[in-house]
Amino acid sequence: MKKGTIWVALSCLLIITLVMGACGGETPATQTTTTAPTGATTKPPTSIATTAPSAKPQYGGTLRIALARDQTVFDDIVTTLFAPGPVLRLVYDSLWQGDWAKGDAGGYGTGESPWIDWWDKFEDKGGCAATAWEWTLDAPNNQGTIKYQIRQGVHFARNSDSEAGRLVNGRSMTVDDVIFSLRQIVTDNRSYLWRAYPELRSADIQKTGSWEVTIKVPFAAMIAAVAKFSSYVHIVPREVVQRYGSMADWRNSAGTGPFVLKDYVTGGVITFVKNDNYWATDPVGPGKGNRLPYIDGFRYLIIPDASTRMAAMRTGKIDQMPNLNYDDAATIRKAITGVKEREGILGGDATYIYMNSQKPPFNNVKVRRALLMATDLESIKKSFNRGLGQILTWPVEYVPAYKDIYLGLDDPEMPASVKELYTYNPNKAKQLLAEAGYPDGFKAVALLDQSEADYFSVIKEMWAKINVQLTLNVQETGARTTLYRAGNYEIVGMMSGGRGPLSVFYKMVTLVGGSPAAGSGSNINDPIINKASDEMMGIYMIDTKKAMAIFKESMKYVLDQAYTIPRPMYPQTTLWWPWLKNYTGEYSVGYVRYESWAQWIWIDQDLKKTMGY
């Protein structure tokens, strides 16, 4: 079924998502949708460690977090990055972000989305600069429409130490600020959104009410419009951009978010203070209704060296460390009495082995199946992962919020032919190679960077047992990335690569496009997969649950084709000191909103003192 067929049938359907409350939230966020939420639970997942509900929150104290690299992005227009750095998420509001109350929220949330990763779904959003939204799909007229109701009573932060802050002078945010911010990101050719989403350049963005903004885009651009306009765009004061040309200089920072950027020492410290003008309140728990944020300040310590970051955590110089591997987490557990922890993102080493499926020998499915069967994934899990985690991680891993798209090896619906692929069997692999015309094996070259050399050396040794001679082409990371994106399979037949984001599962980014540059590392151009992608793209905004069902069903075919050799992964660990309260290991409350959780947490300063800090 093609997209057009689906959309014509549903062209008159109005999809409405209303969110009352906020990213801070005067009240717990609620939603009305035309489809039931998918993957929702009524309590926090039992597989994660949570702390007991905290006491009544206290104001004061400074949160300290380490950054591995310096911060260079202070403007979501003048940037070359996929997602602007964390500073912008603390200083500015977007139209929506993740709904804190749908996470653990100190033991008082619903647990529907624990915010331990940076994936989320539309139904898990809460309002920020917008209080409500709705969208309409009209295929016959090639148009999609989004309407946002803009929050009243929001003020830009007061910052007398900054020329830009004095220029804005704590004034109210207006609809005109929202329109200016939305327009500049799709008309300024310096912005990532302008470069990456040309279909949004023609967006018609208008004020249609005293506190209403309406956006009209071509029909095919609708998913991108909702996702990017709502999450990616930060609301900025137009007079600052008009005076300085951009907000790229950190001194021009002026937003409506929970914190004010006070000082920045290159390679040293980024200092924030609380925005006393912030509009949001705590949505749940003993602090419900309290003005946010609780903490007086926030400091990023720029610490490039991993061992130094570890030492800073052990000695109480920083309060939290996310995404630690097994050994590092164990080291800190021994050093800190009563350290709190939670499992988070699946391992950072998501190194998949992509094969050029368009050219010999990898265009033969028997060859691809042979290589997968000759890869002892259980052994890799035991040796690299200490027996932890998941084996089947491509094209998606299992995440509770997206459980409806995952077809596991133990799923009753999983075909026996796929289960066979994940059972180490070098003898059967040799048989398949002979049937494919390679009775004596073959030679192959894999492109990778130095950090992946140990892993690929293990693969090389395994494949030698079926007479596949693998040469490792180890490149500097930048050079490897350039070759990967160019899809230069004339040099190499295999490449290492990462996975696509779960939040856009419906696009099947690692499975369609026909080139690594388009996201398909294995150069896949499969009509069956393309059809499934078309169907999901057509139905996603109308019936998310159905789109997820299509994806899961397609996995029976996709996995059987063995287009990619997955790598077992295990959850990394987030650790924090006991004095960090109302915090349960959150990583990103919404799409790439790292450390946005800082506005809801508080610091037990008495406990900190009794612990000697």
Coordinates of C-alpha atoms in Angstrom, one line a residue:
M1 CA 0.0 0.0 0.0
K2 CA 1.4 3.4 -0.9
K3 CA 1.2 6.5 1.2
G4 CA -1.1 8.3 -1.1
T5 CA -3.7 5.6 -0.8
I6 CA -3.7 5.6 2.9
W7 CA -3.9 9.4 3.2
V8 CA -6.6 9.9 0.7
A9 CA -8.8 7.6 2.7
L10 CA -8.1 9.5 5.9
S11 CA -7.7 13.0 4.5
C12 CA -10.6 14.4 6.5
L13 CA -9.4 13.0 9.8
L14 CA -8.4 15.6 12.4
I15 CA -5.8 14.5 14.9
I16 CA -5.7 16.6 18.0
T17 CA -3.2 16.5 20.9
L18 CA -4.0 18.8 23.8
V19 CA -1.6 19.3 26.7
M20 CA -2.6 21.3 29.7
G21 CA 0.2 22.1 32.1
A22 CA 3.8 22.3 31.2
C23 CA 7.3 21.0 31.1
G24 CA 7.4 22.2 34.7
G25 CA 3.6 22.1 34.9
E26 CA 1.1 23.9 37.1
T27 CA -0.8 20.6 36.9
P28 CA 0.1 17.1 35.7
A29 CA 0.1 17.0 31.9
T30 CA -2.9 15.4 30.3
Q31 CA -3.7 14.5 26.7
T32 CA -6.5 13.8 24.3
T33 CA -5.7 11.9 21.2
T34 CA -7.6 10.0 18.5
T35 CA -5.6 6.8 19.4
A36 CA -4.9 5.1 22.7
P37 CA -1.3 5.6 24.0
T38 CA 1.0 2.7 23.1
G39 CA 3.4 1.0 25.4
A40 CA 2.0 2.8 28.5
T41 CA 2.2 1.5 32.0
T42 CA 0.6 2.6 35.2
K43 CA 3.7 2.3 37.3
P44 CA 7.5 2.6 36.9
P45 CA 9.1 -0.4 35.1
T46 CA 10.2 -3.1 37.6
S47 CA 13.5 -3.6 35.7
I48 CA 14.9 -0.3 36.9
A49 CA 16.0 0.8 40.3
T50 CA 14.2 3.8 41.8
T51 CA 14.5 5.6 45.1
A52 CA 11.8 6.0 47.7
P53 CA 9.6 9.1 47.4
S54 CA 11.5 12.1 48.6
A55 CA 10.7 14.4 51.5
K56 CA 9.4 17.9 51.0
P57 CA 11.7 19.7 48.5
Q58 CA 14.2 22.3 49.6
Y59 CA 15.4 25.3 47.7
G60 CA 19.1 26.2 47.3
G61 CA 22.4 24.6 46.4
T62 CA 24.3 24.1 43.1
L63 CA 24.1 21.1 40.8
R64 CA 27.5 20.1 39.3
I65 CA 27.8 17.9 36.2
A66 CA 30.9 17.0 34.1
L67 CA 31.0 17.5 30.3
A68 CA 33.5 15.5 28.3
R69 CA 34.0 18.3 25.7
D70 CA 33.8 22.0 25.6
Q71 CA 30.5 23.7 24.7
T72 CA 30.6 25.7 21.5
V73 CA 26.9 25.9 20.5
F74 CA 24.9 28.7 22.0
D75 CA 22.5 29.3 19.1
D76 CA 20.3 26.7 17.2
I77 CA 20.8 28.7 14.0
V78 CA 24.5 29.1 13.8
T79 CA 25.5 25.5 14.2
T80 CA 26.6 22.5 12.3
L81 CA 25.5 20.0 14.9
F82 CA 22.5 17.6 14.7
A83 CA 21.2 18.8 18.0
P84 CA 22.4 22.0 19.8
G85 CA 24.3 21.4 23.0
P86 CA 22.9 21.1 26.4
V87 CA 23.2 24.8 27.3
L88 CA 20.3 25.7 25.0
R89 CA 18.0 23.2 26.7
L90 CA 18.6 24.9 30.1
V91 CA 18.3 28.5 29.0
Y92 CA 15.5 28.4 26.4
D93 CA 12.0 26.9 26.1
S94 CA 10.8 25.0 23.1
L95 CA 7.1 24.6 22.3
W96 CA 7.0 21.2 24.0
Q97 CA 9.3 18.7 25.8
G98 CA 8.9 15.5 27.8
D99 CA 6.2 15.4 30.4
W100 CA 8.1 15.1 33.7
A101 CA 4.9 13.7 35.4
K102 CA 4.9 10.8 33.0
G103 CA 8.2 9.6 34.3
D104 CA 9.1 8.5 37.8
A105 CA 9.1 12.1 39.1
G106 CA 10.6 11.3 42.5
G107 CA 8.3 8.4 42.9
Y108 CA 5.1 10.3 42.2
G109 CA 4.9 10.0 38.4
T110 CA 3.1 7.5 36.3
G111 CA 6.2 5.8 35.0
E112 CA 4.9 5.7 31.4
S113 CA 8.2 7.1 30.1
P114 CA 11.1 6.9 32.6
W115 CA 13.3 9.3 30.6
I116 CA 16.4 7.1 30.9
D117 CA 17.1 7.5 27.2
W118 CA 16.5 10.3 24.7
W119 CA 13.7 8.5 22.8
D120 CA 10.1 9.6 23.3
K121 CA 6.8 9.6 21.7
F122 CA 4.3 12.4 20.8
E123 CA 1.9 11.2 23.5
D124 CA 4.5 11.6 26.2
K125 CA 5.0 15.3 25.6
G126 CA 4.2 18.2 27.9
G127 CA 3.8 21.8 27.0
C128 CA 6.4 24.5 27.4
A129 CA 6.1 27.7 25.3
A130 CA 2.9 26.1 24.0
T131 CA 0.1 24.9 26.3
A132 CA -1.8 22.9 23.6
W133 CA -1.6 21.9 19.9
E134 CA -3.6 20.2 17.2
W135 CA -2.8 19.1 13.7
T136 CA -4.9 18.4 10.6
L137 CA -4.0 16.3 7.6
D138 CA -5.4 17.0 4.2
A139 CA -3.9 14.8 1.5
P140 CA -6.1 15.9 -1.5
N141 CA -5.0 19.5 -1.0
N142 CA -1.4 18.5 -0.2
Q143 CA -1.4 20.3 3.1
G144 CA -0.8 19.7 6.8
T145 CA -1.7 22.2 9.5
I146 CA -0.4 22.6 13.0
K147 CA -1.9 25.0 15.5
Y148 CA -0.2 25.9 18.8
Q149 CA -1.8 27.8 21.7
I150 CA 1.1 29.9 23.2
R151 CA 1.5 30.2 26.9
Q152 CA 0.7 33.5 28.5
G153 CA 2.6 35.0 31.4
V154 CA 6.1 33.8 30.3
H155 CA 9.0 36.2 30.8
F156 CA 12.5 36.3 29.5
A157 CA 15.0 36.1 32.3
R158 CA 16.4 39.2 33.9
N159 CA 20.2 39.4 33.7
S160 CA 21.6 42.8 34.4
D161 CA 25.2 41.5 33.9
S162 CA 24.5 40.9 30.2
E163 CA 24.0 43.6 27.5
A164 CA 21.5 41.3 25.8
G165 CA 19.8 40.7 29.2
R166 CA 19.4 44.4 29.8
L167 CA 18.1 44.8 26.3
V168 CA 15.3 42.3 26.9
N169 CA 14.9 43.4 30.5
G170 CA 12.6 40.6 31.6
R171 CA 9.8 41.4 29.2
S172 CA 7.0 39.1 28.4
M173 CA 7.4 36.5 25.7
T174 CA 4.9 37.1 22.8
V175 CA 3.5 35.3 19.9
D176 CA 5.7 37.4 17.7
D177 CA 8.8 35.9 19.4
V178 CA 7.5 32.4 18.7
I179 CA 6.9 33.2 15.1
F180 CA 10.3 34.9 14.7
S181 CA 12.0 31.8 16.2
L182 CA 10.1 29.4 14.0
R183 CA 10.6 31.4 10.8
Q184 CA 14.4 31.9 11.2
I185 CA 15.2 28.3 11.6
V186 CA 13.7 27.4 8.2
T187 CA 14.8 30.5 6.3
D188 CA 18.4 31.0 7.5
N189 CA 20.7 28.8 5.5
R190 CA 23.0 28.4 8.4
S191 CA 20.6 26.3 10.4
Y192 CA 20.6 22.6 10.6
L193 CA 16.9 22.4 10.0
W194 CA 17.2 24.5 6.8
R195 CA 19.9 22.2 5.5
A196 CA 18.5 18.8 6.6
Y197 CA 14.8 19.4 6.0
P198 CA 14.3 21.3 2.7
E199 CA 10.7 20.3 2.7
L200 CA 10.2 22.7 5.7
R201 CA 11.6 25.8 3.9
S202 CA 8.2 26.6 2.4
A203 CA 6.4 26.4 5.8
D204 CA 3.8 29.2 6.1
I205 CA 4.0 30.4 9.8
Q206 CA 1.3 32.9 10.8
K207 CA -0.3 34.5 13.9
T208 CA -3.9 33.3 13.7
G209 CA -5.1 34.5 17.2
S210 CA -4.0 36.6 20.1
W211 CA -2.0 33.6 21.5
E212 CA -2.2 31.2 18.5
V213 CA 0.4 30.3 15.8
T214 CA -0.6 28.2 12.8
I215 CA 1.9 26.5 10.5
K216 CA 1.0 25.1 7.1
V217 CA 3.4 22.7 5.3
P218 CA 3.3 20.3 2.3
F219 CA 1.5 17.1 3.3
A220 CA 4.6 14.9 3.0
A221 CA 6.5 17.3 5.4
M222 CA 4.0 16.9 8.2
I223 CA 5.8 14.4 10.5
A224 CA 9.0 16.4 10.3
A225 CA 7.1 19.6 11.0
V226 CA 5.5 18.4 14.2
A227 CA 8.6 16.8 15.5
K228 CA 11.1 19.5 14.6
F229 CA 9.1 22.7 15.2
S230 CA 7.8 21.4 18.5
S231 CA 11.0 20.0 20.0
Y232 CA 14.0 21.6 18.2
V233 CA 13.2 25.3 17.9
H234 CA 14.1 27.4 20.9
I235 CA 12.1 30.6 21.5
V236 CA 14.5 33.6 21.4
P237 CA 13.9 37.4 21.9
R238 CA 13.8 38.8 18.4
E239 CA 15.5 42.1 19.3
V240 CA 18.7 40.4 20.4
V241 CA 19.0 38.6 17.1
Q242 CA 18.2 41.7 15.2
R243 CA 20.9 43.7 17.0
Y244 CA 23.7 41.1 17.0
G245 CA 22.9 39.0 13.9
S246 CA 22.8 35.8 15.9
M247 CA 23.0 34.5 19.5
A248 CA 26.2 32.5 18.8
D249 CA 28.1 34.5 21.4
W250 CA 27.2 33.1 24.8
R251 CA 27.0 36.7 26.2
N252 CA 23.9 37.2 24.0
S253 CA 22.1 34.4 25.8
A254 CA 18.5 35.4 26.8
G255 CA 15.8 32.9 27.2
T256 CA 12.6 31.9 29.1
G257 CA 14.0 28.6 30.4
P258 CA 14.7 27.6 34.0
F259 CA 18.3 28.9 34.1
V260 CA 20.4 31.9 33.1
L261 CA 23.8 31.5 31.5
K262 CA 26.0 33.6 33.8
D263 CA 29.5 32.8 32.8
Y264 CA 31.6 30.7 30.5
V265 CA 35.3 29.9 30.8
T266 CA 36.5 28.1 27.7
G267 CA 37.6 24.6 28.6
G268 CA 36.8 25.2 32.2
V269 CA 33.3 25.9 33.7
I270 CA 29.9 27.0 32.4
T271 CA 28.0 28.7 35.1
F272 CA 24.2 29.1 35.4
V273 CA 22.0 30.6 38.0
K274 CA 18.3 30.0 38.4
N275 CA 15.8 32.1 36.4
D276 CA 13.8 33.9 39.1
N277 CA 11.4 34.8 36.4
Y278 CA 10.7 31.2 35.4
W279 CA 7.0 30.4 35.0
A280 CA 6.8 26.7 35.7
T281 CA 5.8 24.9 38.9
D282 CA 6.4 21.3 40.2
P283 CA 3.6 19.1 38.8
V284 CA 3.5 16.2 41.3
G285 CA 4.6 15.0 44.7
P286 CA 5.2 16.9 48.0
G287 CA 6.4 19.9 46.1
K288 CA 3.4 20.2 43.8
G289 CA 2.8 23.8 43.0
N290 CA 6.2 25.0 44.0
R291 CA 7.9 27.5 41.8
L292 CA 10.8 25.9 39.8
P293 CA 13.7 25.4 39.7
Y294 CA 14.7 24.4 43.3
I295 CA 18.4 24.7 42.9
D296 CA 20.1 28.2 42.9
G297 CA 22.6 27.3 40.3
F298 CA 24.1 24.8 37.9
R299 CA 27.7 24.3 36.8
Y300 CA 29.1 22.3 33.9
L301 CA 32.7 21.3 34.6
I302 CA 34.6 20.7 31.3
I303 CA 36.7 17.6 32.0
P304 CA 37.8 15.8 28.8
D305 CA 39.8 13.1 30.6
A306 CA 37.6 10.1 31.6
S307 CA 39.7 9.2 34.7
T308 CA 39.6 12.8 35.9
R309 CA 35.8 12.7 35.6
M310 CA 35.7 9.5 37.6
A311 CA 37.8 11.1 40.3
A312 CA 35.5 14.1 40.4
M313 CA 32.6 11.8 41.0
R314 CA 34.3 9.8 43.7
T315 CA 35.4 12.9 45.6
G316 CA 32.0 14.6 45.4
K317 CA 33.1 17.4 43.1
I318 CA 30.2 16.4 40.8
D319 CA 26.8 15.1 41.7
Q320 CA 26.0 12.7 38.9
M321 CA 27.5 10.6 36.1
P322 CA 25.4 9.1 33.3
N323 CA 26.0 6.2 31.0
L324 CA 28.9 4.4 32.7
N325 CA 30.2 1.0 31.6
Y326 CA 30.3 -2.0 33.9
D327 CA 33.8 -1.5 35.2
D328 CA 33.5 2.3 35.8
A329 CA 30.2 1.8 37.6
A330 CA 31.7 -0.9 39.8
T331 CA 34.6 1.4 40.7
I332 CA 32.3 4.2 41.8
R333 CA 30.0 1.8 43.8
K334 CA 33.0 0.8 45.9
A335 CA 34.0 4.4 46.5
I336 CA 30.7 6.0 47.4
T337 CA 28.6 4.6 50.3
G338 CA 25.0 4.6 49.5
V339 CA 25.4 5.7 45.9
K340 CA 22.2 5.7 43.9
E341 CA 21.9 4.0 40.5
R342 CA 19.7 3.2 37.6
E343 CA 20.1 1.3 34.3
G344 CA 19.9 3.6 31.3
I345 CA 20.8 3.7 27.7
L346 CA 21.9 0.5 26.0
G347 CA 25.7 0.5 25.6
G348 CA 27.5 3.2 23.8
D349 CA 29.5 0.7 21.7
A350 CA 26.6 0.0 19.2
T351 CA 29.0 -1.2 16.5
Y352 CA 27.1 -3.0 13.8
I353 CA 28.8 -4.6 10.8
Y354 CA 27.2 -3.4 7.6
M355 CA 27.6 -5.2 4.3
N356 CA 27.2 -3.9 0.8
S357 CA 24.1 -5.8 -0.1
Q358 CA 24.2 -4.6 -3.7
K359 CA 27.4 -6.2 -4.7
P360 CA 29.0 -9.7 -4.4
P361 CA 29.5 -11.5 -2.2
F362 CA 27.1 -9.7 0.1
N363 CA 24.2 -9.5 -2.4
N364 CA 23.7 -13.2 -1.8
V365 CA 21.5 -13.8 1.3
K366 CA 23.2 -17.1 1.9
V367 CA 26.5 -15.4 2.4
R368 CA 25.0 -12.9 4.8
R369 CA 23.3 -15.6 6.7
A370 CA 26.5 -17.6 6.9
L371 CA 28.4 -14.7 8.4
L372 CA 25.8 -14.1 11.0
M373 CA 25.7 -17.8 11.9
A374 CA 29.5 -17.8 12.1
T375 CA 29.4 -15.0 14.7
D376 CA 29.2 -16.3 18.2
L377 CA 27.0 -13.6 19.7
E378 CA 26.6 -15.4 23.0
S379 CA 30.4 -15.5 23.4
I380 CA 30.6 -11.8 22.6
K381 CA 27.9 -11.1 25.2
K382 CA 29.8 -13.0 27.8
S383 CA 33.2 -11.6 27.1
F384 CA 32.5 -8.0 26.2
N385 CA 29.3 -7.5 28.2
R386 CA 29.9 -9.7 31.2
G387 CA 26.9 -11.8 30.2
L388 CA 24.6 -8.7 30.4
G389 CA 22.2 -7.2 27.9
Q390 CA 20.5 -8.0 24.6
I391 CA 21.8 -9.9 21.6
L392 CA 19.3 -8.9 19.0
T393 CA 19.9 -5.1 18.8
W394 CA 19.5 -4.4 15.1
P395 CA 17.6 -2.6 13.5
V396 CA 16.2 -1.7 17.0
E397 CA 16.9 -2.7 20.5
Y398 CA 14.3 -3.4 23.2
V399 CA 13.2 -0.3 25.0
P400 CA 10.1 -0.4 27.2
A401 CA 8.6 2.7 25.6
Y402 CA 8.9 1.1 22.2
K403 CA 8.2 -2.5 23.2
D404 CA 5.5 -2.8 20.5
I405 CA 8.0 -2.6 17.7
Y406 CA 10.4 -5.2 19.1
L407 CA 10.4 -8.8 17.8
G408 CA 12.5 -10.7 20.3
L409 CA 14.2 -14.1 19.8
D410 CA 11.9 -15.6 22.4
D411 CA 8.8 -14.1 20.9
P412 CA 6.3 -16.8 19.8
E413 CA 5.9 -15.0 16.4
M414 CA 9.7 -15.1 15.7
P415 CA 10.3 -17.4 12.6
A416 CA 12.5 -20.4 13.2
S417 CA 14.7 -19.4 10.3
V418 CA 15.6 -16.2 12.2
K419 CA 16.2 -18.0 15.5
E420 CA 18.6 -20.2 13.6
L421 CA 20.6 -17.2 12.5
Y422 CA 21.3 -16.3 16.1
T423 CA 22.6 -19.7 17.1
Y424 CA 26.3 -20.1 16.5
N425 CA 26.8 -22.8 13.9
P426 CA 30.0 -22.6 11.8
N427 CA 29.4 -25.9 10.1
K428 CA 26.0 -24.7 8.8
A429 CA 27.7 -21.4 7.8
K430 CA 30.3 -23.3 5.7
Q431 CA 27.4 -25.2 4.0
L432 CA 25.7 -22.0 3.1
L433 CA 28.9 -20.5 1.7
A434 CA 29.3 -23.6 -0.5
E435 CA 25.7 -23.3 -1.7
A436 CA 26.3 -19.6 -2.5
G437 CA 29.4 -20.5 -4.7
Y438 CA 32.1 -19.9 -2.1
P439 CA 33.2 -23.4 -0.9
D440 CA 36.7 -22.1 -0.2
G441 CA 35.5 -18.9 1.5
F442 CA 36.5 -15.4 0.4
K443 CA 38.4 -12.3 1.4
A444 CA 36.7 -9.1 2.7
V445 CA 37.8 -5.8 4.0
A446 CA 36.1 -3.9 6.9
L447 CA 36.3 -0.2 7.5
L448 CA 36.5 0.8 11.2
D449 CA 38.1 3.2 13.6
Q450 CA 40.7 2.4 16.3
S451 CA 38.1 2.1 19.1
E452 CA 36.5 -0.8 17.3
A453 CA 39.7 -2.7 16.5
D454 CA 39.4 -5.2 19.5
Y455 CA 35.8 -6.1 18.7
F456 CA 36.6 -6.6 15.0
S457 CA 39.6 -8.7 15.8
V458 CA 37.3 -11.1 17.6
I459 CA 35.0 -11.2 14.6
K460 CA 38.0 -11.8 12.3
E461 CA 39.0 -14.8 14.4
M462 CA 35.5 -16.3 14.3
W463 CA 35.1 -15.9 10.6
A464 CA 38.5 -17.5 9.9
K465 CA 36.9 -20.7 11.0
I466 CA 34.7 -20.6 7.9
N467 CA 37.6 -19.5 5.6
V468 CA 36.5 -15.9 5.4
Q469 CA 39.6 -13.8 5.6
L470 CA 38.8 -10.4 7.1
T471 CA 41.2 -7.5 6.7
L472 CA 40.7 -4.6 9.1
N473 CA 41.0 -1.2 7.5
V474 CA 41.5 1.0 10.6
Q475 CA 41.1 4.7 10.0
E476 CA 41.1 7.8 12.1
T477 CA 37.5 8.5 13.2
G478 CA 37.0 11.5 10.8
A479 CA 38.4 9.6 7.8
R480 CA 36.2 6.6 8.6
T481 CA 33.1 8.7 8.9
T482 CA 33.9 10.4 5.5
L483 CA 34.3 7.1 3.8
Y484 CA 31.2 5.7 5.5
R485 CA 29.0 8.6 4.4
A486 CA 30.4 8.4 0.9
G487 CA 29.4 4.7 0.8
N488 CA 32.8 4.0 -0.8
Y489 CA 32.3 0.2 -1.2
E490 CA 34.9 0.2 -3.9
I491 CA 37.5 0.3 -1.1
V492 CA 35.7 -1.8 1.5
G493 CA 32.9 -4.4 1.4
M494 CA 32.0 -3.9 5.1
M495 CA 31.7 -1.0 7.4
S496 CA 31.1 -0.4 11.1
G497 CA 28.2 1.8 11.9
G498 CA 25.6 2.8 14.5
R499 CA 21.9 2.5 14.8
G500 CA 19.1 4.8 13.9
P501 CA 16.9 6.6 16.5
L502 CA 14.0 4.7 17.8
S503 CA 11.8 7.8 17.8
V504 CA 11.7 7.6 14.0
F505 CA 11.3 3.9 13.7
Y506 CA 8.6 4.5 11.0
K507 CA 11.3 5.8 8.6
M508 CA 13.4 2.7 9.0
V509 CA 16.5 4.8 8.5
T510 CA 19.0 1.9 8.5
L511 CA 16.9 -0.1 6.1
V512 CA 15.9 2.3 3.3
G513 CA 17.5 4.9 1.2
G514 CA 20.0 2.7 -0.6
S515 CA 23.2 4.2 0.7
P516 CA 25.1 4.9 3.9
A517 CA 24.7 8.6 3.4
A518 CA 20.9 8.1 3.6
G519 CA 21.4 6.0 6.7
S520 CA 21.4 2.5 5.3
G521 CA 24.9 1.3 6.1
S522 CA 24.2 -2.0 4.3
N523 CA 23.2 -0.2 1.1
I524 CA 19.7 -1.8 1.3
N525 CA 17.2 -1.2 -1.4
D526 CA 14.6 -3.8 -0.8
P527 CA 11.0 -3.3 -2.2
I528 CA 9.4 -5.2 0.6
I529 CA 11.1 -3.1 3.2
N530 CA 10.4 0.1 1.2
K531 CA 6.7 -0.8 1.1
A532 CA 6.6 -1.2 4.9
S533 CA 8.3 2.1 5.4
D534 CA 5.8 3.8 3.0
E535 CA 2.9 2.3 5.0
M536 CA 4.3 3.5 8.3
M537 CA 5.1 6.9 7.1
G538 CA 1.5 7.1 5.9
I539 CA -0.2 5.9 9.0
Y540 CA 2.1 7.0 11.9
M541 CA 0.4 10.3 12.7
I542 CA -3.1 8.8 12.5
D543 CA -2.5 5.5 14.3
T544 CA 0.8 5.1 16.1
K545 CA -0.1 1.7 17.4
K546 CA -0.8 0.4 13.9
A547 CA 2.5 1.8 12.6
M548 CA 4.3 -0.1 15.4
A549 CA 2.5 -3.3 14.5
I550 CA 3.6 -2.9 10.8
F551 CA 7.2 -2.4 12.0
K552 CA 7.1 -5.5 14.2
E553 CA 5.5 -7.6 11.5
S554 CA 8.1 -6.5 9.0
M555 CA 10.9 -7.7 11.3
K556 CA 10.0 -11.3 10.4
Y557 CA 11.3 -10.6 6.9
V558 CA 14.0 -8.0 7.7
L559 CA 15.8 -10.2 10.2
D560 CA 15.7 -13.2 7.9
Q561 CA 17.6 -11.3 5.3
A562 CA 20.6 -10.9 7.7
Y563 CA 21.5 -7.5 6.2
T564 CA 23.6 -6.6 9.2
I565 CA 25.6 -8.3 11.9
P566 CA 24.3 -6.9 15.3
R567 CA 26.4 -6.3 18.3
P568 CA 25.2 -7.4 21.8
M569 CA 24.7 -4.4 24.1
Y570 CA 24.0 -4.0 27.8
P571 CA 22.5 -1.0 29.6
Q572 CA 24.9 1.6 30.9
T573 CA 24.5 2.8 34.4
T574 CA 23.8 6.3 35.8
L575 CA 25.1 7.0 39.3
W576 CA 24.4 9.9 41.6
W577 CA 25.1 11.0 45.2
P578 CA 22.4 10.4 47.8
W579 CA 21.9 14.1 48.4
L580 CA 20.5 14.5 44.8
K581 CA 16.7 14.3 45.5
N582 CA 13.7 13.9 43.3
Y583 CA 16.1 12.3 40.8
T584 CA 16.0 8.7 39.6
G585 CA 18.5 8.5 36.8
E586 CA 16.7 10.6 34.2
Y587 CA 18.8 11.4 31.2
S588 CA 16.8 13.4 28.8
V589 CA 13.2 14.5 29.5
G590 CA 12.1 14.5 25.9
Y591 CA 14.0 14.4 22.6
V592 CA 17.7 15.4 23.1
R593 CA 17.0 17.5 26.2
Y594 CA 20.0 16.4 28.3
E595 CA 20.1 17.7 31.8
S596 CA 16.6 19.3 31.5
W597 CA 15.8 17.3 34.6
A598 CA 17.8 19.8 36.6
Q599 CA 14.7 22.1 36.9
W600 CA 12.8 19.5 39.0
I601 CA 15.5 18.0 41.3
W602 CA 16.6 19.4 44.7
I603 CA 19.7 19.1 46.8
D604 CA 19.5 17.8 50.4
Q605 CA 22.1 20.2 51.8
D606 CA 21.9 18.8 55.3
L607 CA 22.6 15.3 54.1
K608 CA 25.5 16.6 52.0
K609 CA 27.0 18.2 55.1
T610 CA 26.7 15.1 57.2
M611 CA 28.5 13.2 54.5
G612 CA 31.4 15.6 54.7
Y613 CA 30.8 17.7 51.6

